[in-house]
Structure formats: C-alpha cells, structure tokens
Amino acid sequence: MFNDQSLEKLHFSNMSDLEETSESRPILPQTSNHRFSIFLFLLEVVILLTSIAVVIWLILTPKSPIYIITNVHIPALHGRNSTSHVYVSSLVAMNSTSNHTRDPSILLDLIFSNPNKRMGIYYNDIYITLFHCDVHIGSKLLPGFYQGYNNATTYELLVEANNQFWKEITNGTIDLKVCLENVVKYKIFKSKTKYHQIHTEAYVPVGSDGRMLGKKNIKLHHISNQIKN
C-alpha cells in the first residue's frame, strides 16, 4: 500500500515530467525560425552586394563621346540661281587658272559632348574627312584636348574643298558625308583607361544655296569602337 508521502512524490514526479515535455516541444520551431532568419539575412546581403556591384559597373563603364553637326555652310554656293551650272563651272575655271585663288571652303560647326558623369575624356588628334558621292573632297585635323565630365566643346571648322567637289556638283541637294576618327582615353578618378579607337559618320544634306537642309543637329553614328593597348 502507498502512503500519502509516496503518492505525493509520484504526483510531483509526473508533474515534472509533464513540464519538461511541454517545455521541450517549442525547441524545433525556434530552431526552424532561427535558420529562416539567417537565410533572410544572407539573402539581403547578396541583394545589397549585387546592387552595389551594378551601380559601380554603371558608374565605371565609360560612354563614348557624342559628336553633333549643328551647321554646314558652303559660302561659294550662297545666292545660286537657276544658272548654277554656269556659276560652278566659272569657279572651277577660276581655281584652275589662278594660283592665287583658294579653293572654295566648307564651313562646319561641331559639338563634342562628354556624357559621362564622373569621367573626363582625353582626345588624341581628331581627323575629319568630307566625301561627296564617295569622292574625297577635303579633310581637317584638330589637335587633341582634355574634356571634363558633363561638358561640351564647340568647334567651327573651315575645310578647303578640292576642285573635284565642284566638278561633282549638280543642281539640287548635295549629300555631304562627314567622317570623324579619333582615339580617346577615359579618366576615372586618378587613373586612365586604355585607348578607345572611335569611327563615326553622318550624312548632311546641303541645298543649292549652300545651306544645311532639314534638322540642324545631326548626330554622327558610331561605325566601330575598338580598344587599343
């Protein structure tokens, strides 16, 4: 027979076992929540590092300079009338018979724009060549220069056209092809990148009066952009 003390001890022992069992049940959910919190933290770190890497890549990836033709003017053609064939022929004859008369000029206005927000551009010598009907009619060399970021530089060029250009001219619109070649380096903080060779071109319509037709701002399109050592 169990006495009262034995029953009390047995009851206390059962209650202790129940309390230990009830306290041990939440262990699994707490471990699972802890692992999930670690997973979320690591995911946030990965997303943050990826975002930083993308931003740095966007900042440090150089954008090519933008070249825009704002105006083209051929003064020798200004004021031409229906007898333009006679007018042009007289120009050619005058240039071929007189050593003191310079070939008529082509005036070209250009804008060099640096679209980069934190990068300067070092331009090497800039070669500008003009064509008409795939015939070379004149060229110009601009000396190199440095351009700060978010900056634009304007040039007014005078290109001497050869006699072949005037022989090719007929009544109506003149399709002038402008080609620009140069090599640039980008300044990122205090360092410089490798050389980037750039080739661009654009077609500019010029009327019989020697003035640019259509829109005034024509962007030169990139033909190639190569990296040189």
PDB file of N, CA, C and O in Angstrom, residues 58-93:
ATOM      1  N   LEU A  58      27.881  50.490 -63.624  1.00  0.00           N
ATOM      2  CA  LEU A  58      27.291  51.556 -64.426  1.00  0.00           C
ATOM      3  C   LEU A  58      28.110  52.833 -64.355  1.00  0.00           C
ATOM      4  O   LEU A  58      28.263  53.551 -65.342  1.00  0.00           O
ATOM      5  N   ILE A  59      28.657  53.120 -63.165  1.00  0.00           N
ATOM      6  CA  ILE A  59      29.439  54.343 -62.992  1.00  0.00           C
ATOM      7  C   ILE A  59      30.780  54.243 -63.718  1.00  0.00           C
ATOM      8  O   ILE A  59      31.231  55.197 -64.358  1.00  0.00           O
ATOM      9  N   LEU A  60      31.426  53.082 -63.639  1.00  0.00           N
ATOM     10  CA  LEU A  60      32.770  52.929 -64.171  1.00  0.00           C
ATOM     11  C   LEU A  60      32.805  52.487 -65.625  1.00  0.00           C
ATOM     12  O   LEU A  60      33.889  52.381 -66.201  1.00  0.00           O
ATOM     13  N   THR A  61      31.665  52.212 -66.236  1.00  0.00           N
ATOM     14  CA  THR A  61      31.629  51.860 -67.658  1.00  0.00           C
ATOM     15  C   THR A  61      31.558  53.137 -68.479  1.00  0.00           C
ATOM     16  O   THR A  61      30.569  53.865 -68.426  1.00  0.00           O
ATOM     17  N   PRO A  62      32.608  53.456 -69.243  1.00  0.00           N
ATOM     18  CA  PRO A  62      32.618  54.736 -69.971  1.00  0.00           C
ATOM     19  C   PRO A  62      31.635  54.750 -71.133  1.00  0.00           C
ATOM     20  O   PRO A  62      31.419  53.739 -71.801  1.00  0.00           O
ATOM     21  N   LYS A  63      31.059  55.922 -71.365  1.00  0.00           N
ATOM     22  CA  LYS A  63      30.209  56.149 -72.522  1.00  0.00           C
ATOM     23  C   LYS A  63      30.998  56.920 -73.575  1.00  0.00           C
ATOM     24  O   LYS A  63      31.744  57.838 -73.257  1.00  0.00           O
ATOM     25  N   SER A  64      30.822  56.527 -74.819  1.00  0.00           N
ATOM     26  CA  SER A  64      31.561  57.170 -75.902  1.00  0.00           C
ATOM     27  C   SER A  64      31.153  58.633 -76.043  1.00  0.00           C
ATOM     28  O   SER A  64      29.994  58.988 -75.785  1.00  0.00           O
ATOM     29  N   PRO A  65      32.074  59.492 -76.439  1.00  0.00           N
ATOM     30  CA  PRO A  65      31.718  60.897 -76.669  1.00  0.00           C
ATOM     31  C   PRO A  65      30.691  61.022 -77.788  1.00  0.00           C
ATOM     32  O   PRO A  65      30.620  60.182 -78.691  1.00  0.00           O
ATOM     33  N   ILE A  66      29.916  62.085 -77.715  1.00  0.00           N
ATOM     34  CA  ILE A  66      28.863  62.334 -78.701  1.00  0.00           C
ATOM     35  C   ILE A  66      29.308  63.469 -79.614  1.00  0.00           C
ATOM     36  O   ILE A  66      29.739  64.526 -79.141  1.00  0.00           O
ATOM     37  N   TYR A  67      29.203  63.235 -80.922  1.00  0.00           N
ATOM     38  CA  TYR A  67      29.579  64.243 -81.911  1.00  0.00           C
ATOM     39  C   TYR A  67      28.324  64.677 -82.670  1.00  0.00           C
ATOM     40  O   TYR A  67      27.598  63.838 -83.201  1.00  0.00           O
ATOM     41  N   ILE A  68      28.094  65.976 -82.720  1.00  0.00           N
ATOM     42  CA  ILE A  68      26.890  66.502 -83.356  1.00  0.00           C
ATOM     43  C   ILE A  68      27.275  67.609 -84.335  1.00  0.00           C
ATOM     44  O   ILE A  68      28.065  68.507 -83.997  1.00  0.00           O
ATOM     45  N   ILE A  69      26.721  67.538 -85.542  1.00  0.00           N
ATOM     46  CA  ILE A  69      26.895  68.598 -86.541  1.00  0.00           C
ATOM     47  C   ILE A  69      25.736  69.570 -86.386  1.00  0.00           C
ATOM     48  O   ILE A  69      24.574  69.202 -86.553  1.00  0.00           O
ATOM     49  N   THR A  70      26.045  70.799 -86.064  1.00  0.00           N
ATOM     50  CA  THR A  70      24.994  71.796 -85.846  1.00  0.00           C
ATOM     51  C   THR A  70      24.744  72.660 -87.081  1.00  0.00           C
ATOM     52  O   THR A  70      23.653  73.213 -87.229  1.00  0.00           O
ATOM     53  N   ASN A  71      25.755  72.751 -87.955  1.00  0.00           N
ATOM     54  CA  ASN A  71      25.556  73.604 -89.143  1.00  0.00           C
ATOM     55  C   ASN A  71      26.617  73.296 -90.191  1.00  0.00           C
ATOM     56  O   ASN A  71      27.767  72.998 -89.856  1.00  0.00           O
ATOM     57  N   VAL A  72      26.207  73.353 -91.450  1.00  0.00           N
ATOM     58  CA  VAL A  72      27.117  73.252 -92.590  1.00  0.00           C
ATOM     59  C   VAL A  72      26.762  74.366 -93.562  1.00  0.00           C
ATOM     60  O   VAL A  72      25.589  74.591 -93.862  1.00  0.00           O
ATOM     61  N   HIS A  73      27.797  75.052 -94.029  1.00  0.00           N
ATOM     62  CA  HIS A  73      27.552  76.163 -94.951  1.00  0.00           C
ATOM     63  C   HIS A  73      28.656  76.199 -96.004  1.00  0.00           C
ATOM     64  O   HIS A  73      29.845  76.110 -95.672  1.00  0.00           O
ATOM     65  N   ILE A  74      28.250  76.301 -97.267  1.00  0.00           N
ATOM     66  CA  ILE A  74      29.198  76.446 -98.373  1.00  0.00           C
ATOM     67  C   ILE A  74      29.009  77.845 -98.950  1.00  0.00           C
ATOM     68  O   ILE A  74      28.106  78.080 -99.763  1.00  0.00           O
ATOM     69  N   PRO A  75      29.821  78.810 -98.527  1.00  0.00           N
ATOM     70  CA  PRO A  75      29.610  80.203 -98.940  1.00  0.00           C
ATOM     71  C   PRO A  75      29.630  80.400-100.446  1.00  0.00           C
ATOM     72  O   PRO A  75      28.917  81.259-100.974  1.00  0.00           O
ATOM     73  N   ALA A  76      30.441  79.623-101.176  1.00  0.00           N
ATOM     74  CA  ALA A  76      30.550  79.815-102.619  1.00  0.00           C
ATOM     75  C   ALA A  76      29.253  79.499-103.348  1.00  0.00           C
ATOM     76  O   ALA A  76      29.047  79.963-104.477  1.00  0.00           O
ATOM     77  N   LEU A  77      28.383  78.708-102.712  1.00  0.00           N
ATOM     78  CA  LEU A  77      27.111  78.361-103.343  1.00  0.00           C
ATOM     79  C   LEU A  77      25.988  79.294-102.924  1.00  0.00           C
ATOM     80  O   LEU A  77      24.871  79.190-103.430  1.00  0.00           O
ATOM     81  N   HIS A  78      26.248  80.167-101.973  1.00  0.00           N
ATOM     82  CA  HIS A  78      25.200  81.053-101.472  1.00  0.00           C
ATOM     83  C   HIS A  78      24.759  82.023-102.564  1.00  0.00           C
ATOM     84  O   HIS A  78      25.552  82.679-103.225  1.00  0.00           O
ATOM     85  N   GLY A  79      23.462  82.108-102.772  1.00  0.00           N
ATOM     86  CA  GLY A  79      22.923  83.020-103.773  1.00  0.00           C
ATOM     87  C   GLY A  79      22.883  82.449-105.171  1.00  0.00           C
ATOM     88  O   GLY A  79      22.665  83.189-106.139  1.00  0.00           O
ATOM     89  N   ARG A  80      23.066  81.109-105.277  1.00  0.00           N
ATOM     90  CA  ARG A  80      22.976  80.499-106.606  1.00  0.00           C
ATOM     91  C   ARG A  80      21.557  80.588-107.138  1.00  0.00           C
ATOM     92  O   ARG A  80      20.589  80.555-106.399  1.00  0.00           O
ATOM     93  N   ASN A  81      21.444  80.663-108.459  1.00  0.00           N
ATOM     94  CA  ASN A  81      20.135  80.694-109.104  1.00  0.00           C
ATOM     95  C   ASN A  81      20.031  79.536-110.076  1.00  0.00           C
ATOM     96  O   ASN A  81      20.764  78.560-110.002  1.00  0.00           O
ATOM     97  N   SER A  82      19.157  79.630-111.031  1.00  0.00           N
ATOM     98  CA  SER A  82      18.930  78.545-111.970  1.00  0.00           C
ATOM     99  C   SER A  82      20.115  78.325-112.893  1.00  0.00           C
ATOM    100  O   SER A  82      20.210  77.311-113.568  1.00  0.00           O
ATOM    101  N   THR A  83      21.041  79.281-112.961  1.00  0.00           N
ATOM    102  CA  THR A  83      22.213  79.151-113.819  1.00  0.00           C
ATOM    103  C   THR A  83      23.408  78.649-113.006  1.00  0.00           C
ATOM    104  O   THR A  83      24.536  79.054-113.238  1.00  0.00           O
ATOM    105  N   SER A  84      23.138  77.739-112.035  1.00  0.00           N
ATOM    106  CA  SER A  84      24.182  77.264-111.134  1.00  0.00           C
ATOM    107  C   SER A  84      25.270  76.508-111.870  1.00  0.00           C
ATOM    108  O   SER A  84      26.424  76.506-111.459  1.00  0.00           O
ATOM    109  N   HIS A  85      24.925  75.813-112.978  1.00  0.00           N
ATOM    110  CA  HIS A  85      25.942  75.090-113.730  1.00  0.00           C
ATOM    111  C   HIS A  85      27.011  76.048-114.235  1.00  0.00           C
ATOM    112  O   HIS A  85      28.201  75.775-114.151  1.00  0.00           O
ATOM    113  N   VAL A  86      26.558  77.194-114.734  1.00  0.00           N
ATOM    114  CA  VAL A  86      27.497  78.200-115.227  1.00  0.00           C
ATOM    115  C   VAL A  86      28.321  78.760-114.078  1.00  0.00           C
ATOM    116  O   VAL A  86      29.524  78.978-114.189  1.00  0.00           O
ATOM    117  N   TYR A  87      27.652  78.949-112.911  1.00  0.00           N
ATOM    118  CA  TYR A  87      28.321  79.527-111.737  1.00  0.00           C
ATOM    119  C   TYR A  87      29.419  78.595-111.236  1.00  0.00           C
ATOM    120  O   TYR A  87      30.541  79.020-110.980  1.00  0.00           O
ATOM    121  N   VAL A  88      29.096  77.309-111.100  1.00  0.00           N
ATOM    122  CA  VAL A  88      30.077  76.343-110.616  1.00  0.00           C
ATOM    123  C   VAL A  88      31.205  76.175-111.617  1.00  0.00           C
ATOM    124  O   VAL A  88      32.377  76.085-111.266  1.00  0.00           O
ATOM    125  N   SER A  89      30.883  76.144-112.910  1.00  0.00           N
ATOM    126  CA  SER A  89      31.920  75.997-113.927  1.00  0.00           C
ATOM    127  C   SER A  89      32.896  77.154-113.879  1.00  0.00           C
ATOM    128  O   SER A  89      34.107  76.983-114.053  1.00  0.00           O
ATOM    129  N   SER A  90      32.380  78.357-113.617  1.00  0.00           N
ATOM    130  CA  SER A  90      33.264  79.512-113.530  1.00  0.00           C
ATOM    131  C   SER A  90      34.182  79.422-112.324  1.00  0.00           C
ATOM    132  O   SER A  90      35.333  79.837-112.368  1.00  0.00           O
ATOM    133  N   LEU A  91      33.662  78.822-111.203  1.00  0.00           N
ATOM    134  CA  LEU A  91      34.503  78.633-110.033  1.00  0.00           C
ATOM    135  C   LEU A  91      35.645  77.673-110.323  1.00  0.00           C
ATOM    136  O   LEU A  91      36.802  77.920-109.960  1.00  0.00           O
ATOM    137  N   VAL A  92      35.318  76.579-111.002  1.00  0.00           N
ATOM    138  CA  VAL A  92      36.341  75.586-111.322  1.00  0.00           C
ATOM    139  C   VAL A  92      37.378  76.184-112.250  1.00  0.00           C
ATOM    140  O   VAL A  92      38.582  75.988-112.095  1.00  0.00           O
ATOM    141  N   ALA A  93      36.906  76.906-113.258  1.00  0.00           N
ATOM    142  CA  ALA A  93      37.840  77.519-114.198  1.00  0.00           C
ATOM    143  C   ALA A  93      38.724  78.539-113.504  1.00  0.00           C
ATOM    144  O   ALA A  93      39.929  78.622-113.762  1.00  0.00           O
TER     145      ALA A  93
END
